[in-house]
XYZ file of C-alpha atoms in Angstrom:
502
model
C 0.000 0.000 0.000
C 1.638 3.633 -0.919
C 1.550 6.375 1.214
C -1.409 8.348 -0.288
C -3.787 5.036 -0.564
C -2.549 4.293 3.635
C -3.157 8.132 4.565
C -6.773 7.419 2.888
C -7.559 4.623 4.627
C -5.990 6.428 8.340
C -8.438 9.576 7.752
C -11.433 6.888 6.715
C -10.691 5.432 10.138
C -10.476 8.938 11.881
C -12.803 10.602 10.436
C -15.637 7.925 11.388
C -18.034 9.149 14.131
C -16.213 6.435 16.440
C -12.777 7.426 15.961
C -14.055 11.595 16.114
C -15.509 10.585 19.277
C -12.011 8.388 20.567
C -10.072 11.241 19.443
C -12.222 13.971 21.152
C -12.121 12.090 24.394
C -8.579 11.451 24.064
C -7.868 15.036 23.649
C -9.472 15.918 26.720
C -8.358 13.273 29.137
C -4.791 13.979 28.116
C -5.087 17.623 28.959
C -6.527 17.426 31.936
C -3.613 14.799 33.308
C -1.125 16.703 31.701
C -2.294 19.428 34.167
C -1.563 17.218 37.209
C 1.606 16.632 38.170
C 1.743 12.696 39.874
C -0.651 11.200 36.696
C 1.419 11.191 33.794
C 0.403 9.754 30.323
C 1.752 6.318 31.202
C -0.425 6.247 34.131
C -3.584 6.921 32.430
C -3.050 5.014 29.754
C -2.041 1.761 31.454
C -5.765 2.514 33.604
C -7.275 2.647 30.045
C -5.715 -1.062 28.958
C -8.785 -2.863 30.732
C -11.244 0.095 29.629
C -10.006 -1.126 25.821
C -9.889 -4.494 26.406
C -12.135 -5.900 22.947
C -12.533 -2.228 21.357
C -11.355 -2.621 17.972
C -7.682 -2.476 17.326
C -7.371 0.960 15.749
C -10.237 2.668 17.729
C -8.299 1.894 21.146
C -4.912 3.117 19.795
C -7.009 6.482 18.855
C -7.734 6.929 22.116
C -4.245 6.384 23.841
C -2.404 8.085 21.177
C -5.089 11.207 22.136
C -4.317 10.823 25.449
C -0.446 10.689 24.964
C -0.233 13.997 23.290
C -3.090 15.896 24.817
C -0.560 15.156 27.886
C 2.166 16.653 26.182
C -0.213 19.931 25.438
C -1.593 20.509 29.098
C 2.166 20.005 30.980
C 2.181 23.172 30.112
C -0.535 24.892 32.101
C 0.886 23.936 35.905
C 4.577 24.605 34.527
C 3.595 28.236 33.586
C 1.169 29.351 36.309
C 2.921 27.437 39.382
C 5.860 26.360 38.068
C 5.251 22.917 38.938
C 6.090 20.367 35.945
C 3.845 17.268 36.485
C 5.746 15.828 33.378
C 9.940 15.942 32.841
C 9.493 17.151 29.157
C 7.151 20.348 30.826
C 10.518 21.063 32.710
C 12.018 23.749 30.102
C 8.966 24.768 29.847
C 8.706 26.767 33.120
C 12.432 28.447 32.057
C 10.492 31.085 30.630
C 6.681 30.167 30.792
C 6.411 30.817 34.703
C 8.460 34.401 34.631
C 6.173 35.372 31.398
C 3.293 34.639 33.816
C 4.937 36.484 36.885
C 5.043 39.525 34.458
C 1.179 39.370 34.098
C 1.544 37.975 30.447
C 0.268 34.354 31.408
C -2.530 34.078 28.974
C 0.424 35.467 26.138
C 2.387 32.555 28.044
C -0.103 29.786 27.301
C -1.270 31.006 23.773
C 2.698 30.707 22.790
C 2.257 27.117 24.724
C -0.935 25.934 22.997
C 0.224 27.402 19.147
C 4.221 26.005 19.606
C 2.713 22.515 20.931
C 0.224 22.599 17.717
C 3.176 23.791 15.270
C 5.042 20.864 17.091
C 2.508 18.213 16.304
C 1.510 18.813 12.882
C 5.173 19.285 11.274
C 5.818 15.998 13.116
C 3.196 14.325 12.123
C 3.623 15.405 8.538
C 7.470 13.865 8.771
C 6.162 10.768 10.317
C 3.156 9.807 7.224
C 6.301 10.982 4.728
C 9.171 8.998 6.417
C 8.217 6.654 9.417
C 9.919 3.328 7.687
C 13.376 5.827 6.982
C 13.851 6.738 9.648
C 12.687 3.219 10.970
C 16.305 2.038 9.753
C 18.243 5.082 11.359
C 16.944 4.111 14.791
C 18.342 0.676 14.369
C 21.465 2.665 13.863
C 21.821 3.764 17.224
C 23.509 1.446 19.293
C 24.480 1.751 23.294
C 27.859 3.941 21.951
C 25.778 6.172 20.140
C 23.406 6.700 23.245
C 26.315 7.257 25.295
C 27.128 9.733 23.268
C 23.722 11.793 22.808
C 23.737 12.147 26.658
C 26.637 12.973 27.157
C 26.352 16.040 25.110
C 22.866 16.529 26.876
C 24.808 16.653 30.178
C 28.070 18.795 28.478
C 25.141 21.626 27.327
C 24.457 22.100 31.240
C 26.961 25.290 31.120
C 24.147 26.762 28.664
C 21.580 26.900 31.791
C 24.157 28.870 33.866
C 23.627 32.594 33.660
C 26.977 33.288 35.938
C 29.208 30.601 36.834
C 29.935 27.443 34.372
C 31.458 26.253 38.137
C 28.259 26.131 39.834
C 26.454 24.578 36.682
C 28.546 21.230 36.543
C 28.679 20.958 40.591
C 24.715 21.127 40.008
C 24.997 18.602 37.242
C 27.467 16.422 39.644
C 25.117 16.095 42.861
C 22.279 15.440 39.805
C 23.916 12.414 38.479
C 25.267 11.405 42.367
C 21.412 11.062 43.031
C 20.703 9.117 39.789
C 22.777 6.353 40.843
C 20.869 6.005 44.245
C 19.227 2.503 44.335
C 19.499 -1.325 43.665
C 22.617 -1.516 39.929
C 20.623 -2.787 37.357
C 23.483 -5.141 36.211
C 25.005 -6.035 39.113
C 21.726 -6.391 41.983
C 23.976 -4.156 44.803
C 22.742 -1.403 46.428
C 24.117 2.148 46.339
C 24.032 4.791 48.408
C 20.813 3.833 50.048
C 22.636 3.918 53.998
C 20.634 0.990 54.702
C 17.058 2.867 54.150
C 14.506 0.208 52.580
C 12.701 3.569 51.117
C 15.844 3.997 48.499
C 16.445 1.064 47.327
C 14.287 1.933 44.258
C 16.005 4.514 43.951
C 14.497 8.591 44.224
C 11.308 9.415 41.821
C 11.716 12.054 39.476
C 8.261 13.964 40.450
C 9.772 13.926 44.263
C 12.954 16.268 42.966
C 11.113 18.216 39.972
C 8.161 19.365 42.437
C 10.668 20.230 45.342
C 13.742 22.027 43.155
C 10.699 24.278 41.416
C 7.739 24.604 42.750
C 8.322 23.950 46.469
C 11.040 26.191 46.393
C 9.458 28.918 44.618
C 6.624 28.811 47.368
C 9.456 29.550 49.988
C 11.449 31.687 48.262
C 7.643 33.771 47.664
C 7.265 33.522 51.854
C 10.837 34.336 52.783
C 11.186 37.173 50.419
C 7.634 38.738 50.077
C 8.715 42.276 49.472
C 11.140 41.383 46.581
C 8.510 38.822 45.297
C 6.209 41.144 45.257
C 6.326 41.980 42.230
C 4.544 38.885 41.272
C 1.120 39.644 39.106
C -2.099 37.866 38.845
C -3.215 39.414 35.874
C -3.913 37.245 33.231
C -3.213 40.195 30.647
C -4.289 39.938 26.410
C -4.181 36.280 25.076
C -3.259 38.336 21.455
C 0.321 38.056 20.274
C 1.968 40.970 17.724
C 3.504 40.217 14.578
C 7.133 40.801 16.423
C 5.848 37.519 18.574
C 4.901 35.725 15.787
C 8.328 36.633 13.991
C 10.473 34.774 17.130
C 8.670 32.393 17.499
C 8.555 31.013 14.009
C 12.041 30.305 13.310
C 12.380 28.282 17.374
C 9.203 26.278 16.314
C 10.232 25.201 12.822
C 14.029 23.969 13.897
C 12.292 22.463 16.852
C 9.205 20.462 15.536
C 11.993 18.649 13.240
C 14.622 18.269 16.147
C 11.977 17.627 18.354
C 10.507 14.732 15.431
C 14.096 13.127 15.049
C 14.763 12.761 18.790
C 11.742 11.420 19.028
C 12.769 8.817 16.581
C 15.115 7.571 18.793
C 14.046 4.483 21.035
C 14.370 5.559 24.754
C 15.459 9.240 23.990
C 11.808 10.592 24.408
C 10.197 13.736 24.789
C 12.649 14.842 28.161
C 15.532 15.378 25.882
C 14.538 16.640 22.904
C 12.627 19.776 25.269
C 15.702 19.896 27.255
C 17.807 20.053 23.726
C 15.491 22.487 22.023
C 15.568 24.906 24.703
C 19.519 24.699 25.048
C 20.392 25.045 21.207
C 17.701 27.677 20.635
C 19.553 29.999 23.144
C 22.631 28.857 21.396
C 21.548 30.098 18.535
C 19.741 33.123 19.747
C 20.807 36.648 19.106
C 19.543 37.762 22.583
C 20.372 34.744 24.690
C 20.000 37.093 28.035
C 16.833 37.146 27.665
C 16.421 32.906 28.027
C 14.891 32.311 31.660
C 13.374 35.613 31.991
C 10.322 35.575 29.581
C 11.790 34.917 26.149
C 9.116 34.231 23.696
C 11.673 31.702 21.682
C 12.636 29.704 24.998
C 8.646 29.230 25.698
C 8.346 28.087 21.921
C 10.999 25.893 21.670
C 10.378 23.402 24.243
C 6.546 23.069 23.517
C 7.498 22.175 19.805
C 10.456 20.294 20.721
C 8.300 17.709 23.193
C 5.026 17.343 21.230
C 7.825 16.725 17.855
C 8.894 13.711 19.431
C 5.612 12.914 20.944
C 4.863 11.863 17.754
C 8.543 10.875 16.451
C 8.047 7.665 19.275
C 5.346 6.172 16.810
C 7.887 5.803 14.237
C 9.633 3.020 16.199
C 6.759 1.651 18.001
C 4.417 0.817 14.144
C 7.383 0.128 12.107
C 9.451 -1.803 14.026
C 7.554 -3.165 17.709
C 10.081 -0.687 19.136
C 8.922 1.398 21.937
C 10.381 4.824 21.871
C 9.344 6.508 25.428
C 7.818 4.948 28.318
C 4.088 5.206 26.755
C 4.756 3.641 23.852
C 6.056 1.081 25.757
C 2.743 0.522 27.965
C 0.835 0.819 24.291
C 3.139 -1.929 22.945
C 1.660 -3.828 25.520
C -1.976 -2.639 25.183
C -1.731 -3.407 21.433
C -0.326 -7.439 22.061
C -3.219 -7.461 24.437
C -5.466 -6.504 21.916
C -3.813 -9.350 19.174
C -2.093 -6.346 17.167
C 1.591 -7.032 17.055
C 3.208 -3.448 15.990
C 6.551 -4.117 13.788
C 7.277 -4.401 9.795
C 3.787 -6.414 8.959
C 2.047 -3.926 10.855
C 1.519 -1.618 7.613
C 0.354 -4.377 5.778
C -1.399 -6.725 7.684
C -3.372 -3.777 9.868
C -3.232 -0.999 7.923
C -6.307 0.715 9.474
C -4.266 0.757 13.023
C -1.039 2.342 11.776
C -2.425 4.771 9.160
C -5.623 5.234 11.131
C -3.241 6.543 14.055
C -1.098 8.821 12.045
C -4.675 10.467 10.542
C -5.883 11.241 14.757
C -2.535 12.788 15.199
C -3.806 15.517 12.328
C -7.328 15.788 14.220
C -6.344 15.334 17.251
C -3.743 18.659 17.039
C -6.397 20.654 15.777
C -9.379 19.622 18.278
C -6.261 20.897 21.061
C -5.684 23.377 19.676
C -9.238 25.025 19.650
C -10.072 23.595 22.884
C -6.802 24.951 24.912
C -7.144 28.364 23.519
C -10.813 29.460 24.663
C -9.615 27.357 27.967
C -7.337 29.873 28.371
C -9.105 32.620 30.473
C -10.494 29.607 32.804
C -7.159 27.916 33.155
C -5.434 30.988 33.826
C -8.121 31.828 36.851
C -5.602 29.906 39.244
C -3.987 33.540 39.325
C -6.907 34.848 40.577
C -6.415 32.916 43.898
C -5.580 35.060 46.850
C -1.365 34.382 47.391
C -1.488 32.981 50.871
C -4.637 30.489 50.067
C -2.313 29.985 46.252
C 0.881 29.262 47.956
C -1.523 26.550 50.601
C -2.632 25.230 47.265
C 0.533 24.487 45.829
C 2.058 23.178 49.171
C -1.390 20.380 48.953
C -0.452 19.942 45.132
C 2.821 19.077 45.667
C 2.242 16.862 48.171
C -0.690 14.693 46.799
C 0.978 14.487 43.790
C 3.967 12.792 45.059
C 2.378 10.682 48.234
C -0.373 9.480 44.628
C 2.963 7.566 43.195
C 4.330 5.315 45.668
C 1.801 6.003 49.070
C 4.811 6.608 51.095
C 5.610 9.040 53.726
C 8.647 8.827 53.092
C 9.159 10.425 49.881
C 7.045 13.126 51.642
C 10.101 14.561 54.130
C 12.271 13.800 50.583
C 10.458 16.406 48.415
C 10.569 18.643 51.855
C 14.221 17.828 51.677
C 14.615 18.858 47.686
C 12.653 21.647 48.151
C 14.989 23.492 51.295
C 17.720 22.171 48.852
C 16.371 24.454 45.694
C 15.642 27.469 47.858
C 19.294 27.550 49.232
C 20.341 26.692 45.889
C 18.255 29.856 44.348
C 19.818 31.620 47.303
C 23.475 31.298 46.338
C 22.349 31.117 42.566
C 23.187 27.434 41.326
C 20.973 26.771 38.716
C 18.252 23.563 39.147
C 17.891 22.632 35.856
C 21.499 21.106 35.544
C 20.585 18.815 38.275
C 17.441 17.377 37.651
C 18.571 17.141 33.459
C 21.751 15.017 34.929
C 19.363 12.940 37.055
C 17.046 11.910 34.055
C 20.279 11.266 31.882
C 22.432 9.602 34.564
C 20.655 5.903 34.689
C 20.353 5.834 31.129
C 24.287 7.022 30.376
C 25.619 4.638 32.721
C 23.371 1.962 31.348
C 24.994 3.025 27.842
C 28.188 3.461 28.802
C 28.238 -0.078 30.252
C 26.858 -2.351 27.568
C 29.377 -0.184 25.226
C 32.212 -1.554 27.096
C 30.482 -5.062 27.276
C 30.594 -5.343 23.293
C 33.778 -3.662 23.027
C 35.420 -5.986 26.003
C 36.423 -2.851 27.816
C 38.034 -0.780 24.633
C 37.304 3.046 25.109
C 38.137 2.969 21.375
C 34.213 2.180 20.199
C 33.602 5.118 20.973
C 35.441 6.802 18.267
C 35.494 4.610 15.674
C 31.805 4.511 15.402
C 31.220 7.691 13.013
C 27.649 8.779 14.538
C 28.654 8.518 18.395
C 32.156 10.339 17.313
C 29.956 13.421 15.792
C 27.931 13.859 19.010
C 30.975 12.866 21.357
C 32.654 16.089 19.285
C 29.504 18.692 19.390
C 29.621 17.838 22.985
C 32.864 18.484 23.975
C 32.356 22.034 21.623
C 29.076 22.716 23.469
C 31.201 22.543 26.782
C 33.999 24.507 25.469
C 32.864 26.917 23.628
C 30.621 29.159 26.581
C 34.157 28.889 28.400
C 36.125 30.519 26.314
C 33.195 33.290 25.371
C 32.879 33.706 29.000
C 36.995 34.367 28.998
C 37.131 36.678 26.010
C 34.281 38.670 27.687
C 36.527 38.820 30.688
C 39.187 40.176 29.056
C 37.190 42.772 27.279
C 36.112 44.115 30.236
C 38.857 44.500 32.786
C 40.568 46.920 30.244
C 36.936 48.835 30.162
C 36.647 49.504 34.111
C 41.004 50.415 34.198
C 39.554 53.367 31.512
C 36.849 54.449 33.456
């Protein structure tokens, strides 16, 4: 079956009042989790296996593929009004999205959300009808060298989040990755750094250190320091956005969608990265870089293209080859074996209404979020309405149920106390957060990497370079770590002989 015949076929499939109606619902459900930090996409999804259990094939993968991206739209919301990401790809988002909305521009800030996630979507979802079985074969490419590799220039970028000190960047990165390896080894069955505590052994939950380093210690930097937070409006202000708006944003969301799309591709790489990745090479690229982390319309854009690009980049993997690319498609993998589908190369042609009927919702389903998140805005936004001490209560109660919702232990309660005194004091003597918590969501999976490299290789360092795709990253990394060092230097040196003149 050619493309145009299969893209027939998808739209007959989601254009039926069934799959309008899975689509619709999907749409919805997503959002609203996406809102919630503690219920991610894989949790509702995995709820929804049972609810599918004998829906036709393609009509339940409608649904969950709504769900998965209407998550990846409503992150947004709690990462720009509270600056609490309930998701890790929302993370970048609150770089700029939560000042934007301390500025009183918070309906501008989710209008730039909603319209980058859309842009996002549908340029991704255009690549994946076009090229799914390509780039099929360049994810078999990447082996655990070449993984190695794409974190490790993840992790090398951290001197891009530092507005001051490259030092105080990589220490932040260091205790990141320290807490990563906290747990039971995966390939050996010890324990590490868990002092004996039961609680650890399964190592430290990403929601427990996202909601303390942000939004916990935003609350208590906002009660310590009320008369410089003061600042702080509730104003939802004009949901319009000027040509000049339009203008820097288009260039972020283009680069991004594709980035975004390719990352995606990737099994395992997911929608964490390629936001964290947008965000750092957009500032890279940026002519006003200063303005990154203080409201910039491109480092709200970027992000929110970047993670709903390889939202839909993870289906290339998962239809063409039974590949899961992020920890949803893996829990749909399963859903679809429940339901007698087996996703790989036969997929296309042996259920052609579940893989092309999928990639058809993705073109609905990004329009129908689109025109629901935008009137939403005003009644979203209302959360700024809230008085600040009964807001700040709120948040504390957020924070909390969302975490004690994952595991039902108190424990992890005094640790997101712990990570949220930690941020504060860390805001306080200015080391940035996001280094850390990026080198905690790369440090399992670069070790893992970096590990079964040196299986295959029998210990050689030297597969590393003579592999020509993990030898281009392992390069832009160490560039991307050099290069901000030796700006930083020059600038230096420029202006010591400036203040001796004056």
């Amino acid at each position: 079956m050619d493309i145009f015949n299969g893209i027939l076929t998808g739209f007959q499939v989601a254009f039926s009042l069934q799959g309008l109606l899975f689509v619709f619902l999907g749409a919805i459900v997503g959002t609203l989790i996406g809102m919630i930090p503690g219920l991610g996409p894989i949790t509702a999804i995995a709820v929804m296996i049972p609810i599918t259990y004998g829906m036709d094939p393609a009509m339940a993968l409608l649904l969950m593929a709504g769900v998965y991206y209407g998550a990846a739209y409503g992150g947004a919301a709690s990462s720009i009004l509270l600056n609490a990401p309930g998701e890790s790809m929302s993370v970048p988002t609150t770089f700029d999205g939560y000042p934007m909305a301390k500025q009183g521009k918070a309906g501008k800030a989710l209008a730039i959300a909603a319209i980058a996630s859309f842009v996002g979507g549908t340029v991704s979802v255009i690549l994946l009808t076009f090229f799914a079985p390509a780039l099929a074969n360049l994810a078999i490419s990447f082996g655990p060298a070449e993984y190695f590799a794409l974190m490790l220039m993840g992790l090398m970028t951290v001197s891009s989040f530092s507005e001051g000190s490259t030092v105080k960047a990589l220490i932040s990165a260091t205790v990141g990755f320290m807490i990563a390896t906290i747990g039971i080894d995966a390939q050996t069955g010890t324990t590490r750094f868990t002092f004996g505590n039961i609680n650890l052994l399964e190592g430290i939950d990403f929601l427990v250190i996202a909601l303390g380093l942000f939004a916990l210690a935003e609350v208590s930097t906002l009660i310590f320091e009320r008369k410089e937070k003061g600042s702080f409006s509730n104003k939802l202000g004009s949901l319009r956005l000027s040509k000049q708006d339009y203008k820097e944003m288009a260039g972020p969301m283009g680069r991004q969608s594709v980035l975004g799309f390719l990352i995606g591709v990737l099994p395992g790489a997911g929608g964490t990265i390629a936001s964290f990745l947008g965000y750092i090479s957009e500032k890279k690229l940026s002519k006003k870089p200063e303005e990154f982390g203080k409201g910039s319309v491109a480092g709200l854009a970027a992000p929110e293209a970047a993670n709903n690009g390889a939202s839909s980049g993870a289906f290339v993997p998962l239809l063409s080859l039974g590949i899961p690319g992020s920890g949803t498609t893996a829990v749909m993998l399963g859903a679809l074996i429940v339901l007698g589908v087996q996703p790989g190369p036969l997929l296309m042609n042996d259920h052609p209404d579940v893989f092309w009927g999928v990639i058809a919702s993705m073109y609905i389903g990004n329009i129908i979020l689109l025109i629901l998140n935008l009137p939403l805005i005003p009644y979203i936004s209302r959360i700024l309405k809230i008085p600040r001490p009964m807001l700040i209560s709120l948040v504390i109660v957020f924070c909390l149920i969302g975490v004690y919702g994952i595991s039902f232990r108190t424990f992890d309660l005094y640790l997101l106390v712990l990570f949220g005194i930690l941020g504060y004091f860390m805001a306080y003597f200015k080391f940035p957060a996001a280094p850390m918590l990026l080198a905690f969501i790369l440090g399992g999976m670069m070790e893992q990497s970096l590990r079964q490299a040196l299986t295959i290789s029998n210990g050689s360092l030297l597969i590393f370079v003579q592999k020509p795709i993990a030898l281009t990253l392992l390069v832009v990394a160490f560039l991307s770590f050099i290069v901000p060092i030796i700006k930083n230097r020059r600038k230096k040196e420029i202006e010591v002989p400036l203040n001796q003149n004056l």
